[in-house]
């Protein structure tokens, strides 16, 4: 099924979701979690290879982070993290670049304090996989985007 959103110009209605032809308001589609004036913060960092609770990754934002997305690419692997800041939870994915690639996933520990988000690989992730799970492989350039509420 195709999924698309088209915003009506004056009413901010959503016209069509998949095969749906009725007009829905953004609030109907997204629920009560709409934040008017939400901001997106972007940036980058280079991984150090460190991992674990003693060497957490930290990002600090100008206002309250709600969702944090991080991506990095090596010569043959893509790394993606999705961190739900208010739920103090996140997951990372890593895998080859191509349609038939195998992917791994790992949960990560997340702590949000005010405008700051810390995350690290949990202790049950192997030492060989932990830097990738923590999105902190040495020398890899990571790019992030955060939705701020």
PDB file of C-alpha atoms in Angstrom:
ATOM      1  CA  UNK A   1       0.000   0.000   0.000  1.00  0.00           C
ATOM      2  CA  UNK A   2       1.198   3.468  -0.788  1.00  0.00           C
ATOM      3  CA  UNK A   3       1.213   5.845   2.128  1.00  0.00           C
ATOM      4  CA  UNK A   4       1.309   9.548   1.483  1.00  0.00           C
ATOM      5  CA  UNK A   5       0.307  12.744   3.171  1.00  0.00           C
ATOM      6  CA  UNK A   6      -0.683  15.853   1.290  1.00  0.00           C
ATOM      7  CA  UNK A   7      -1.310  18.985   3.283  1.00  0.00           C
ATOM      8  CA  UNK A   8      -4.223  21.177   2.297  1.00  0.00           C
ATOM      9  CA  UNK A   9      -3.017  24.738   1.898  1.00  0.00           C
ATOM     10  CA  UNK A  10      -5.462  26.660   4.074  1.00  0.00           C
ATOM     11  CA  UNK A  11      -6.907  24.130   6.491  1.00  0.00           C
ATOM     12  CA  UNK A  12      -3.817  22.000   7.172  1.00  0.00           C
ATOM     13  CA  UNK A  13      -5.941  18.954   6.422  1.00  0.00           C
ATOM     14  CA  UNK A  14      -4.318  15.738   5.367  1.00  0.00           C
ATOM     15  CA  UNK A  15      -5.779  14.646   2.058  1.00  0.00           C
ATOM     16  CA  UNK A  16      -5.378  10.942   1.437  1.00  0.00           C
ATOM     17  CA  UNK A  17      -3.519   8.309   3.392  1.00  0.00           C
ATOM     18  CA  UNK A  18      -3.010   5.246   1.216  1.00  0.00           C
ATOM     19  CA  UNK A  19      -6.311   4.689  -0.510  1.00  0.00           C
ATOM     20  CA  UNK A  20      -8.188   6.853   2.008  1.00  0.00           C
ATOM     21  CA  UNK A  21      -9.879   9.769   0.267  1.00  0.00           C
ATOM     22  CA  UNK A  22     -11.526  11.517   3.220  1.00  0.00           C
ATOM     23  CA  UNK A  23     -10.002  14.657   4.661  1.00  0.00           C
ATOM     24  CA  UNK A  24      -8.467  14.211   8.084  1.00  0.00           C
ATOM     25  CA  UNK A  25      -6.988  16.868  10.287  1.00  0.00           C
ATOM     26  CA  UNK A  26      -3.358  16.499  11.340  1.00  0.00           C
ATOM     27  CA  UNK A  27      -4.586  15.949  14.888  1.00  0.00           C
ATOM     28  CA  UNK A  28      -6.769  13.065  13.728  1.00  0.00           C
ATOM     29  CA  UNK A  29      -3.812  11.426  11.968  1.00  0.00           C
ATOM     30  CA  UNK A  30      -1.078  12.124  14.536  1.00  0.00           C
ATOM     31  CA  UNK A  31      -3.085  12.272  17.758  1.00  0.00           C
ATOM     32  CA  UNK A  32      -2.508  14.608  20.693  1.00  0.00           C
ATOM     33  CA  UNK A  33       1.284  14.471  20.411  1.00  0.00           C
ATOM     34  CA  UNK A  34       1.470  17.229  17.819  1.00  0.00           C
ATOM     35  CA  UNK A  35       3.913  19.888  18.927  1.00  0.00           C
ATOM     36  CA  UNK A  36       3.313  23.159  17.148  1.00  0.00           C
ATOM     37  CA  UNK A  37       6.625  24.809  16.442  1.00  0.00           C
ATOM     38  CA  UNK A  38       8.736  21.702  17.033  1.00  0.00           C
ATOM     39  CA  UNK A  39      12.345  22.114  15.975  1.00  0.00           C
ATOM     40  CA  UNK A  40      14.840  19.759  14.408  1.00  0.00           C
ATOM     41  CA  UNK A  41      18.444  19.871  15.569  1.00  0.00           C
ATOM     42  CA  UNK A  42      21.147  18.283  13.430  1.00  0.00           C
ATOM     43  CA  UNK A  43      24.837  17.668  13.842  1.00  0.00           C
ATOM     44  CA  UNK A  44      27.605  15.123  13.614  1.00  0.00           C
ATOM     45  CA  UNK A  45      30.354  13.456  15.638  1.00  0.00           C
ATOM     46  CA  UNK A  46      33.201  11.028  14.987  1.00  0.00           C
ATOM     47  CA  UNK A  47      33.253   7.736  16.890  1.00  0.00           C
ATOM     48  CA  UNK A  48      36.046   7.011  19.347  1.00  0.00           C
ATOM     49  CA  UNK A  49      35.669   3.242  19.724  1.00  0.00           C
ATOM     50  CA  UNK A  50      34.758   3.504  23.414  1.00  0.00           C
ATOM     51  CA  UNK A  51      31.685   1.686  24.723  1.00  0.00           C
ATOM     52  CA  UNK A  52      29.863   0.717  27.894  1.00  0.00           C
ATOM     53  CA  UNK A  53      28.477   2.439  30.958  1.00  0.00           C
ATOM     54  CA  UNK A  54      31.810   4.081  31.791  1.00  0.00           C
ATOM     55  CA  UNK A  55      32.025   5.800  28.397  1.00  0.00           C
ATOM     56  CA  UNK A  56      28.504   6.808  27.408  1.00  0.00           C
ATOM     57  CA  UNK A  57      27.779   8.886  24.315  1.00  0.00           C
ATOM     58  CA  UNK A  58      26.163  12.240  25.131  1.00  0.00           C
ATOM     59  CA  UNK A  59      24.372  14.897  23.111  1.00  0.00           C
ATOM     60  CA  UNK A  60      22.958  18.086  24.613  1.00  0.00           C
ATOM     61  CA  UNK A  61      20.303  20.145  22.829  1.00  0.00           C
ATOM     62  CA  UNK A  62      18.885  23.663  23.194  1.00  0.00           C
ATOM     63  CA  UNK A  63      15.513  22.260  24.253  1.00  0.00           C
ATOM     64  CA  UNK A  64      13.790  18.993  25.138  1.00  0.00           C
ATOM     65  CA  UNK A  65      14.737  16.141  22.724  1.00  0.00           C
ATOM     66  CA  UNK A  66      11.869  13.783  21.900  1.00  0.00           C
ATOM     67  CA  UNK A  67      13.295  11.564  19.143  1.00  0.00           C
ATOM     68  CA  UNK A  68      16.930  11.116  18.122  1.00  0.00           C
ATOM     69  CA  UNK A  69      18.026   9.448  14.871  1.00  0.00           C
ATOM     70  CA  UNK A  70      21.697   8.660  14.222  1.00  0.00           C
ATOM     71  CA  UNK A  71      23.300   7.239  11.065  1.00  0.00           C
ATOM     72  CA  UNK A  72      26.828   6.286  10.082  1.00  0.00           C
ATOM     73  CA  UNK A  73      28.405   4.463   7.140  1.00  0.00           C
ATOM     74  CA  UNK A  74      31.676   2.576   6.771  1.00  0.00           C
ATOM     75  CA  UNK A  75      32.983   1.157   3.506  1.00  0.00           C
ATOM     76  CA  UNK A  76      30.659  -1.852   3.698  1.00  0.00           C
ATOM     77  CA  UNK A  77      28.224  -1.333   6.602  1.00  0.00           C
ATOM     78  CA  UNK A  78      25.408   1.073   7.457  1.00  0.00           C
ATOM     79  CA  UNK A  79      24.659   1.922  11.109  1.00  0.00           C
ATOM     80  CA  UNK A  80      21.313   3.367  12.250  1.00  0.00           C
ATOM     81  CA  UNK A  81      19.987   4.207  15.730  1.00  0.00           C
ATOM     82  CA  UNK A  82      16.501   5.229  16.794  1.00  0.00           C
ATOM     83  CA  UNK A  83      16.309   6.660  20.309  1.00  0.00           C
ATOM     84  CA  UNK A  84      12.971   7.536  21.911  1.00  0.00           C
ATOM     85  CA  UNK A  85      14.227  10.021  24.474  1.00  0.00           C
ATOM     86  CA  UNK A  86      11.179  10.303  26.742  1.00  0.00           C
ATOM     87  CA  UNK A  87      10.866   6.517  26.964  1.00  0.00           C
ATOM     88  CA  UNK A  88      14.598   6.140  27.777  1.00  0.00           C
ATOM     89  CA  UNK A  89      14.904   3.426  25.149  1.00  0.00           C
ATOM     90  CA  UNK A  90      16.589   2.903  21.828  1.00  0.00           C
ATOM     91  CA  UNK A  91      17.655   0.354  19.254  1.00  0.00           C
ATOM     92  CA  UNK A  92      20.541   0.211  16.814  1.00  0.00           C
ATOM     93  CA  UNK A  93      20.787  -1.592  13.502  1.00  0.00           C
ATOM     94  CA  UNK A  94      23.857  -2.461  11.448  1.00  0.00           C
ATOM     95  CA  UNK A  95      24.117  -4.275   8.176  1.00  0.00           C
ATOM     96  CA  UNK A  96      25.582  -4.521   4.731  1.00  0.00           C
ATOM     97  CA  UNK A  97      24.746  -2.191   1.917  1.00  0.00           C
ATOM     98  CA  UNK A  98      22.519  -3.959  -0.548  1.00  0.00           C
ATOM     99  CA  UNK A  99      19.087  -5.491  -0.921  1.00  0.00           C
ATOM    100  CA  UNK A 100      20.063  -8.955   0.390  1.00  0.00           C
ATOM    101  CA  UNK A 101      22.263  -7.872   3.271  1.00  0.00           C
ATOM    102  CA  UNK A 102      22.050  -9.337   6.751  1.00  0.00           C
ATOM    103  CA  UNK A 103      21.287  -6.878   9.552  1.00  0.00           C
ATOM    104  CA  UNK A 104      21.878  -7.045  13.322  1.00  0.00           C
ATOM    105  CA  UNK A 105      19.984  -5.133  15.970  1.00  0.00           C
ATOM    106  CA  UNK A 106      20.746  -4.334  19.598  1.00  0.00           C
ATOM    107  CA  UNK A 107      18.897  -2.539  22.334  1.00  0.00           C
ATOM    108  CA  UNK A 108      20.789   0.308  23.982  1.00  0.00           C
ATOM    109  CA  UNK A 109      20.586   1.929  27.388  1.00  0.00           C
ATOM    110  CA  UNK A 110      19.299   5.502  27.222  1.00  0.00           C
ATOM    111  CA  UNK A 111      19.038   8.169  29.909  1.00  0.00           C
ATOM    112  CA  UNK A 112      17.492  11.566  29.277  1.00  0.00           C
ATOM    113  CA  UNK A 113      18.102  14.332  31.801  1.00  0.00           C
ATOM    114  CA  UNK A 114      16.604  17.655  30.799  1.00  0.00           C
ATOM    115  CA  UNK A 115      18.027  18.547  27.372  1.00  0.00           C
ATOM    116  CA  UNK A 116      20.780  15.919  27.535  1.00  0.00           C
ATOM    117  CA  UNK A 117      20.611  12.359  26.167  1.00  0.00           C
ATOM    118  CA  UNK A 118      23.163   9.690  27.158  1.00  0.00           C
ATOM    119  CA  UNK A 119      23.308   6.223  25.612  1.00  0.00           C
ATOM    120  CA  UNK A 120      25.550   3.186  25.686  1.00  0.00           C
ATOM    121  CA  UNK A 121      25.725  -0.450  24.705  1.00  0.00           C
ATOM    122  CA  UNK A 122      24.429  -2.724  27.476  1.00  0.00           C
ATOM    123  CA  UNK A 123      26.807  -5.131  29.181  1.00  0.00           C
ATOM    124  CA  UNK A 124      25.308  -8.188  27.451  1.00  0.00           C
ATOM    125  CA  UNK A 125      26.504  -7.018  24.004  1.00  0.00           C
ATOM    126  CA  UNK A 126      29.811  -8.662  23.028  1.00  0.00           C
ATOM    127  CA  UNK A 127      32.959  -6.518  23.071  1.00  0.00           C
ATOM    128  CA  UNK A 128      33.313  -6.967  19.304  1.00  0.00           C
ATOM    129  CA  UNK A 129      29.762  -5.655  18.661  1.00  0.00           C
ATOM    130  CA  UNK A 130      29.523  -3.044  21.445  1.00  0.00           C
ATOM    131  CA  UNK A 131      31.132  -0.037  19.664  1.00  0.00           C
ATOM    132  CA  UNK A 132      28.768  -0.501  16.701  1.00  0.00           C
ATOM    133  CA  UNK A 133      25.757  -0.970  19.004  1.00  0.00           C
ATOM    134  CA  UNK A 134      26.718   2.215  20.855  1.00  0.00           C
ATOM    135  CA  UNK A 135      27.099   4.113  17.551  1.00  0.00           C
ATOM    136  CA  UNK A 136      30.703   4.857  18.446  1.00  0.00           C
ATOM    137  CA  UNK A 137      32.969   2.882  16.096  1.00  0.00           C
ATOM    138  CA  UNK A 138      36.393   4.488  15.931  1.00  0.00           C
ATOM    139  CA  UNK A 139      36.774   6.889  13.013  1.00  0.00           C
ATOM    140  CA  UNK A 140      33.200   6.572  11.723  1.00  0.00           C
ATOM    141  CA  UNK A 141      31.446   9.897  11.057  1.00  0.00           C
ATOM    142  CA  UNK A 142      27.933   9.813  12.497  1.00  0.00           C
ATOM    143  CA  UNK A 143      25.180  12.269  11.582  1.00  0.00           C
ATOM    144  CA  UNK A 144      22.202  12.890  13.856  1.00  0.00           C
ATOM    145  CA  UNK A 145      18.833  14.608  13.763  1.00  0.00           C
ATOM    146  CA  UNK A 146      16.683  15.207  16.813  1.00  0.00           C
ATOM    147  CA  UNK A 147      13.100  16.350  17.048  1.00  0.00           C
ATOM    148  CA  UNK A 148      12.854  18.821  19.906  1.00  0.00           C
ATOM    149  CA  UNK A 149       9.543  19.357  21.660  1.00  0.00           C
TER     150      UNK A 149
END
